[in-house]
mmCIF file of N, CA and C in Angstrom:
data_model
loop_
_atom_site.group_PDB
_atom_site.id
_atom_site.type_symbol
_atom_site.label_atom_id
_atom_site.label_comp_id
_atom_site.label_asym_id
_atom_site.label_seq_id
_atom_site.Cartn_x
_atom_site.Cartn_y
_atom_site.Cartn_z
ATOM 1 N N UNK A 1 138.332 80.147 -165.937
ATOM 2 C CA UNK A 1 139.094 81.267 -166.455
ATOM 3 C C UNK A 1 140.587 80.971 -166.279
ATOM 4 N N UNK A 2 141.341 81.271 -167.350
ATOM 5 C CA UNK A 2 142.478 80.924 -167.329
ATOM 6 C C UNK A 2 143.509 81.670 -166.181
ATOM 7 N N UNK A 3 144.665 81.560 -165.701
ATOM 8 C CA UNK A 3 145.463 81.861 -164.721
ATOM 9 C C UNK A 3 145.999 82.977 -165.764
ATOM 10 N N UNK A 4 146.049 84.381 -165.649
ATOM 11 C CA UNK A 4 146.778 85.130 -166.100
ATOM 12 C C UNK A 4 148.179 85.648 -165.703
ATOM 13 N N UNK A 5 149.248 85.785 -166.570
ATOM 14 C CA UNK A 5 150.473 85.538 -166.241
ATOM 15 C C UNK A 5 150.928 86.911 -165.228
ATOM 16 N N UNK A 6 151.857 86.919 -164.577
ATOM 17 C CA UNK A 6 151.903 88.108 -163.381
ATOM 18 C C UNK A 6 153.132 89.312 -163.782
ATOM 19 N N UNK A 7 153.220 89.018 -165.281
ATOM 20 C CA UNK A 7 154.600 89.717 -165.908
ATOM 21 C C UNK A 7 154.117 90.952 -166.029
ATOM 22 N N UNK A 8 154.825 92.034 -165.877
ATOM 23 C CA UNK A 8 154.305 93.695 -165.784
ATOM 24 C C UNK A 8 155.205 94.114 -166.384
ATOM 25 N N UNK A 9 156.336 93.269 -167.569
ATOM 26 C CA UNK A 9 157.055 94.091 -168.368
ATOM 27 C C UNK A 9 158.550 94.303 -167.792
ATOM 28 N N UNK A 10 158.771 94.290 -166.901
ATOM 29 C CA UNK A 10 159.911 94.810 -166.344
ATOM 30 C C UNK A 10 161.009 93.640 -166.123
ATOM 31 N N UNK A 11 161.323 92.958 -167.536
ATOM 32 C CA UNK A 11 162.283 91.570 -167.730
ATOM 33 C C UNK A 11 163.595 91.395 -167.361
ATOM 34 N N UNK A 12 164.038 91.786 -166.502
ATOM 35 C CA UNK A 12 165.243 91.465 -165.917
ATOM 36 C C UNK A 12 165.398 91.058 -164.726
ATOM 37 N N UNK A 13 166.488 89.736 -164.810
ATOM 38 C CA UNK A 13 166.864 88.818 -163.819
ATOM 39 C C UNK A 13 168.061 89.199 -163.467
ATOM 40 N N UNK A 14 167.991 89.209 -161.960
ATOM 41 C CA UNK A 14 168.587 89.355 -161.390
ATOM 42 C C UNK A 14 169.785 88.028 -161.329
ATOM 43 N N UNK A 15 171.215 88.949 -161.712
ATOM 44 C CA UNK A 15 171.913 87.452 -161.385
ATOM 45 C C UNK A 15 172.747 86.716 -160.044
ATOM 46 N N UNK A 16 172.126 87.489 -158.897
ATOM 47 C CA UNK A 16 172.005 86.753 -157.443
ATOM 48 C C UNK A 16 171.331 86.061 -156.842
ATOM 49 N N UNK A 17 170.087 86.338 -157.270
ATOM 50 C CA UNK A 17 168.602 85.718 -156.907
ATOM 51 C C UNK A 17 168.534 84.593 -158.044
ATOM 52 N N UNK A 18 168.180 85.256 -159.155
ATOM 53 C CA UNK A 18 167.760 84.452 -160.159
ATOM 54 C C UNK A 18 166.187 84.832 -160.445
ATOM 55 N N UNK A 19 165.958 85.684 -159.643
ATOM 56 C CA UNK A 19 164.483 86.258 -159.963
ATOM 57 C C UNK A 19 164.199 87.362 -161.116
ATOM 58 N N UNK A 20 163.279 87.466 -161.614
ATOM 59 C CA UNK A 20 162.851 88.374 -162.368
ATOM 60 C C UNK A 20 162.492 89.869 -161.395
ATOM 61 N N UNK A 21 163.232 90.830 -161.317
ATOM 62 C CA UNK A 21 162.743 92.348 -161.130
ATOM 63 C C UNK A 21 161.608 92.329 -161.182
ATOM 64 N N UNK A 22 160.868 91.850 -162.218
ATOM 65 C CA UNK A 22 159.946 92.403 -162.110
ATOM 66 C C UNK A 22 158.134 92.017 -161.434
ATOM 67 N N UNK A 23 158.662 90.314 -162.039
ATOM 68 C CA UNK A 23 157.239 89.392 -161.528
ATOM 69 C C UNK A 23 158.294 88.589 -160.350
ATOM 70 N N UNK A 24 159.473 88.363 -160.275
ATOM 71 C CA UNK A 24 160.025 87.615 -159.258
ATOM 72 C C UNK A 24 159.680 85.995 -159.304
ATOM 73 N N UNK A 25 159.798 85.980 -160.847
ATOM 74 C CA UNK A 25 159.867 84.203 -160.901
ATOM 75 C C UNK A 25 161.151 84.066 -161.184
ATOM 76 N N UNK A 26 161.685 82.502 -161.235
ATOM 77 C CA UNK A 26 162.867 82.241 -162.029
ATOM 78 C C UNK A 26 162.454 82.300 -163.626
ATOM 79 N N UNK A 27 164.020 82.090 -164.090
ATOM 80 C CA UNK A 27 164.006 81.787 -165.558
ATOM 81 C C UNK A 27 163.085 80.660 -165.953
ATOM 82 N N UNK A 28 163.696 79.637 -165.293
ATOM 83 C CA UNK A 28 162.607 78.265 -165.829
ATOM 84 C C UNK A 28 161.043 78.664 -165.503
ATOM 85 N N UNK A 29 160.407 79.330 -164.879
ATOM 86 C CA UNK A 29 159.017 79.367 -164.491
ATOM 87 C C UNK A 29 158.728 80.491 -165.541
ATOM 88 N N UNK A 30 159.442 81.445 -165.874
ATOM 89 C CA UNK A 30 158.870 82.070 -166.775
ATOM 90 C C UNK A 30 159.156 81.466 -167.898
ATOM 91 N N UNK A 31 159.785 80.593 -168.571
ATOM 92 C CA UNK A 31 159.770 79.906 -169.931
ATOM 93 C C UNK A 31 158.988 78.870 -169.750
ATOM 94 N N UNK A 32 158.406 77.870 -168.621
ATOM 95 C CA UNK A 32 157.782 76.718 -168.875
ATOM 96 C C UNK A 32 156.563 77.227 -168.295
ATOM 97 N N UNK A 33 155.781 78.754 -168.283
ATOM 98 C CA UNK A 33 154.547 79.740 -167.785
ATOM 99 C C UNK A 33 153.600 78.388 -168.691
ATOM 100 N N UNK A 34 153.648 78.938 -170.290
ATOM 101 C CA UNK A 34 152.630 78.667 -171.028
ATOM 102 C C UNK A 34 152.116 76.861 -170.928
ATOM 103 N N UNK A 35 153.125 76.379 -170.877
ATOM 104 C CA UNK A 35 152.931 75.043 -170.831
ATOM 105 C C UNK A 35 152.797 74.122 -169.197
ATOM 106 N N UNK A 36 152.313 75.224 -168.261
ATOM 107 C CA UNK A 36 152.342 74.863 -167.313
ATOM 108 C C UNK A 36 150.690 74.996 -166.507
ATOM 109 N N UNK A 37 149.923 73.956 -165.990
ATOM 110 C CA UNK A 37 148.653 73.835 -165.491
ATOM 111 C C UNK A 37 148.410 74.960 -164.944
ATOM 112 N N UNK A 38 147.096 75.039 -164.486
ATOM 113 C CA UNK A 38 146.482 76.133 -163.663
ATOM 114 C C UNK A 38 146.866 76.805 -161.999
ATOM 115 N N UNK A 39 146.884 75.066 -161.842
ATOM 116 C CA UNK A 39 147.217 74.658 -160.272
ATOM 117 C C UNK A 39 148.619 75.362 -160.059
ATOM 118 N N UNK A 40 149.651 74.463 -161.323
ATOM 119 C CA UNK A 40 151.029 75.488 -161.183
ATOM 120 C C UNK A 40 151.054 76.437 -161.235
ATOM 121 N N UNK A 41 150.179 77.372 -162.264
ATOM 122 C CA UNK A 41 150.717 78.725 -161.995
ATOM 123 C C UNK A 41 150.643 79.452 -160.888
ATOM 124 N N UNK A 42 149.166 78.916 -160.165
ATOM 125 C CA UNK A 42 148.797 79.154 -158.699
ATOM 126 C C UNK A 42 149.988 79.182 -157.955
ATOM 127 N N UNK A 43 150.316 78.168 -157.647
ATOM 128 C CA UNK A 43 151.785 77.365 -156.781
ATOM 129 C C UNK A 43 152.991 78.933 -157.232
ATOM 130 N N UNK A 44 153.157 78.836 -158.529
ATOM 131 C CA UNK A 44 154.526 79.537 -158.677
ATOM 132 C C UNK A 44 153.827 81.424 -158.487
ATOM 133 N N UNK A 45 153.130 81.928 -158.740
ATOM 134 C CA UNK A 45 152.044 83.076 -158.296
ATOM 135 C C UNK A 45 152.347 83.399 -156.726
ATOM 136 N N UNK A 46 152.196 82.229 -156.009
ATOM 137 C CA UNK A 46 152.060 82.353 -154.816
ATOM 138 C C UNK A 46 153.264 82.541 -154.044
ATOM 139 N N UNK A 47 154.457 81.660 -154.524
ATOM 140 C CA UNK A 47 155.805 81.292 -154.543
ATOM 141 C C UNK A 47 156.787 83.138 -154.620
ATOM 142 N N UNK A 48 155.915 83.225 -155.933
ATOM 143 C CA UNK A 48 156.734 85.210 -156.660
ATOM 144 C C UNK A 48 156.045 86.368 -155.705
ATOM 145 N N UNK A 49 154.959 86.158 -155.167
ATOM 146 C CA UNK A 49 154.716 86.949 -154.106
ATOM 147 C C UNK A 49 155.401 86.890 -152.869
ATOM 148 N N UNK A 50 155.957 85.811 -152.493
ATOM 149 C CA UNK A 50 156.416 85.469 -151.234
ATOM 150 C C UNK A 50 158.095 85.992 -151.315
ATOM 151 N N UNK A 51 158.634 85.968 -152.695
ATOM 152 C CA UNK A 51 159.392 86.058 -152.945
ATOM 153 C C UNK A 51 159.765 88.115 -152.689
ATOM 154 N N UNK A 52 158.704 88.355 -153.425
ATOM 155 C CA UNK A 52 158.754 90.274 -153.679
ATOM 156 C C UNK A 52 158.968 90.725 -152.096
ATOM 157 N N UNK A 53 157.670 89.979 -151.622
ATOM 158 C CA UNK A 53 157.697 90.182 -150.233
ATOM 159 C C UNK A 53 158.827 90.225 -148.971
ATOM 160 N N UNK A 54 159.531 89.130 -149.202
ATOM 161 C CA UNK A 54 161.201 88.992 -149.258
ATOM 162 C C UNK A 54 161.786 89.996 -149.417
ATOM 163 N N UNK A 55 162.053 90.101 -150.279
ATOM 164 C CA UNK A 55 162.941 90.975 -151.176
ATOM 165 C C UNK A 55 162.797 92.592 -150.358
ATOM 166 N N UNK A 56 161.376 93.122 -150.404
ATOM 167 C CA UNK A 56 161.312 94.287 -149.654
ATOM 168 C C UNK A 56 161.993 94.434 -148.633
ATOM 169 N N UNK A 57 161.551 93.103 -147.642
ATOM 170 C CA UNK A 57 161.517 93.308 -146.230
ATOM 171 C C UNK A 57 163.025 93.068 -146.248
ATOM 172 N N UNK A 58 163.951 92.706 -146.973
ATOM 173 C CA UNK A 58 165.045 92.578 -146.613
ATOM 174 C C UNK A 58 166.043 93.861 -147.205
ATOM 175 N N UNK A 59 165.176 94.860 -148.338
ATOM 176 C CA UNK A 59 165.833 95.974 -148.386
ATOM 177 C C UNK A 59 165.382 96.746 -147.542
ATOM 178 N N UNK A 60 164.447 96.588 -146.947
ATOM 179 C CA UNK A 60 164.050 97.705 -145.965
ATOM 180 C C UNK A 60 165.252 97.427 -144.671
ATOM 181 N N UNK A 61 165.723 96.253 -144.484
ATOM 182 C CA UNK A 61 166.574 95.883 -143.322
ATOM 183 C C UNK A 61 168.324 96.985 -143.692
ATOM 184 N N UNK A 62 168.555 96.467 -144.858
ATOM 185 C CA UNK A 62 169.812 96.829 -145.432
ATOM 186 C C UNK A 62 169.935 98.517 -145.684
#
C-alpha cells in the first residue's frame, strides 16, 4: 500500500523554519513527495512529526 501523503491542506511555510504549518515538511520534501520512494516518505513522515512535536513543545515554553 502506497505511503499516503501527510498534507491536511493548510499550505503555508513558514519563513523561519521553512516548514509547512501545516504537515511540517520543507519546501523541497513537499515538491520531490511524488517522486520520492516509500522508505523516504517514511524517513521524511517521521522527520514532520518530530518536527510538529518541536514546534509545540517550544510554544508551550514561550
Amino acid at each position: 500500500m502506497p505511503v499516503k501523503s501527510p498534507c491536511i491542506g493548510t499550505c503555508v511555510l513558514d519563513p523561519k523554519s521553512g516548514y509547512c504549518m501545516g504537515c511540517y515538511r520543507t519546501g523541497d520534501e513537499i515538491g520531490a513527495w511524488m517522486g520520492m520512494s516509500d522508505g523516504t516518505k517514511k524517513r521524511v513522515i517521521t522527520k514532520s512529526k518530530q518536527r510538529r512535536a518541536d514546534h509545540k513543545k517550544n510554544a508551550a515554553v514561550s
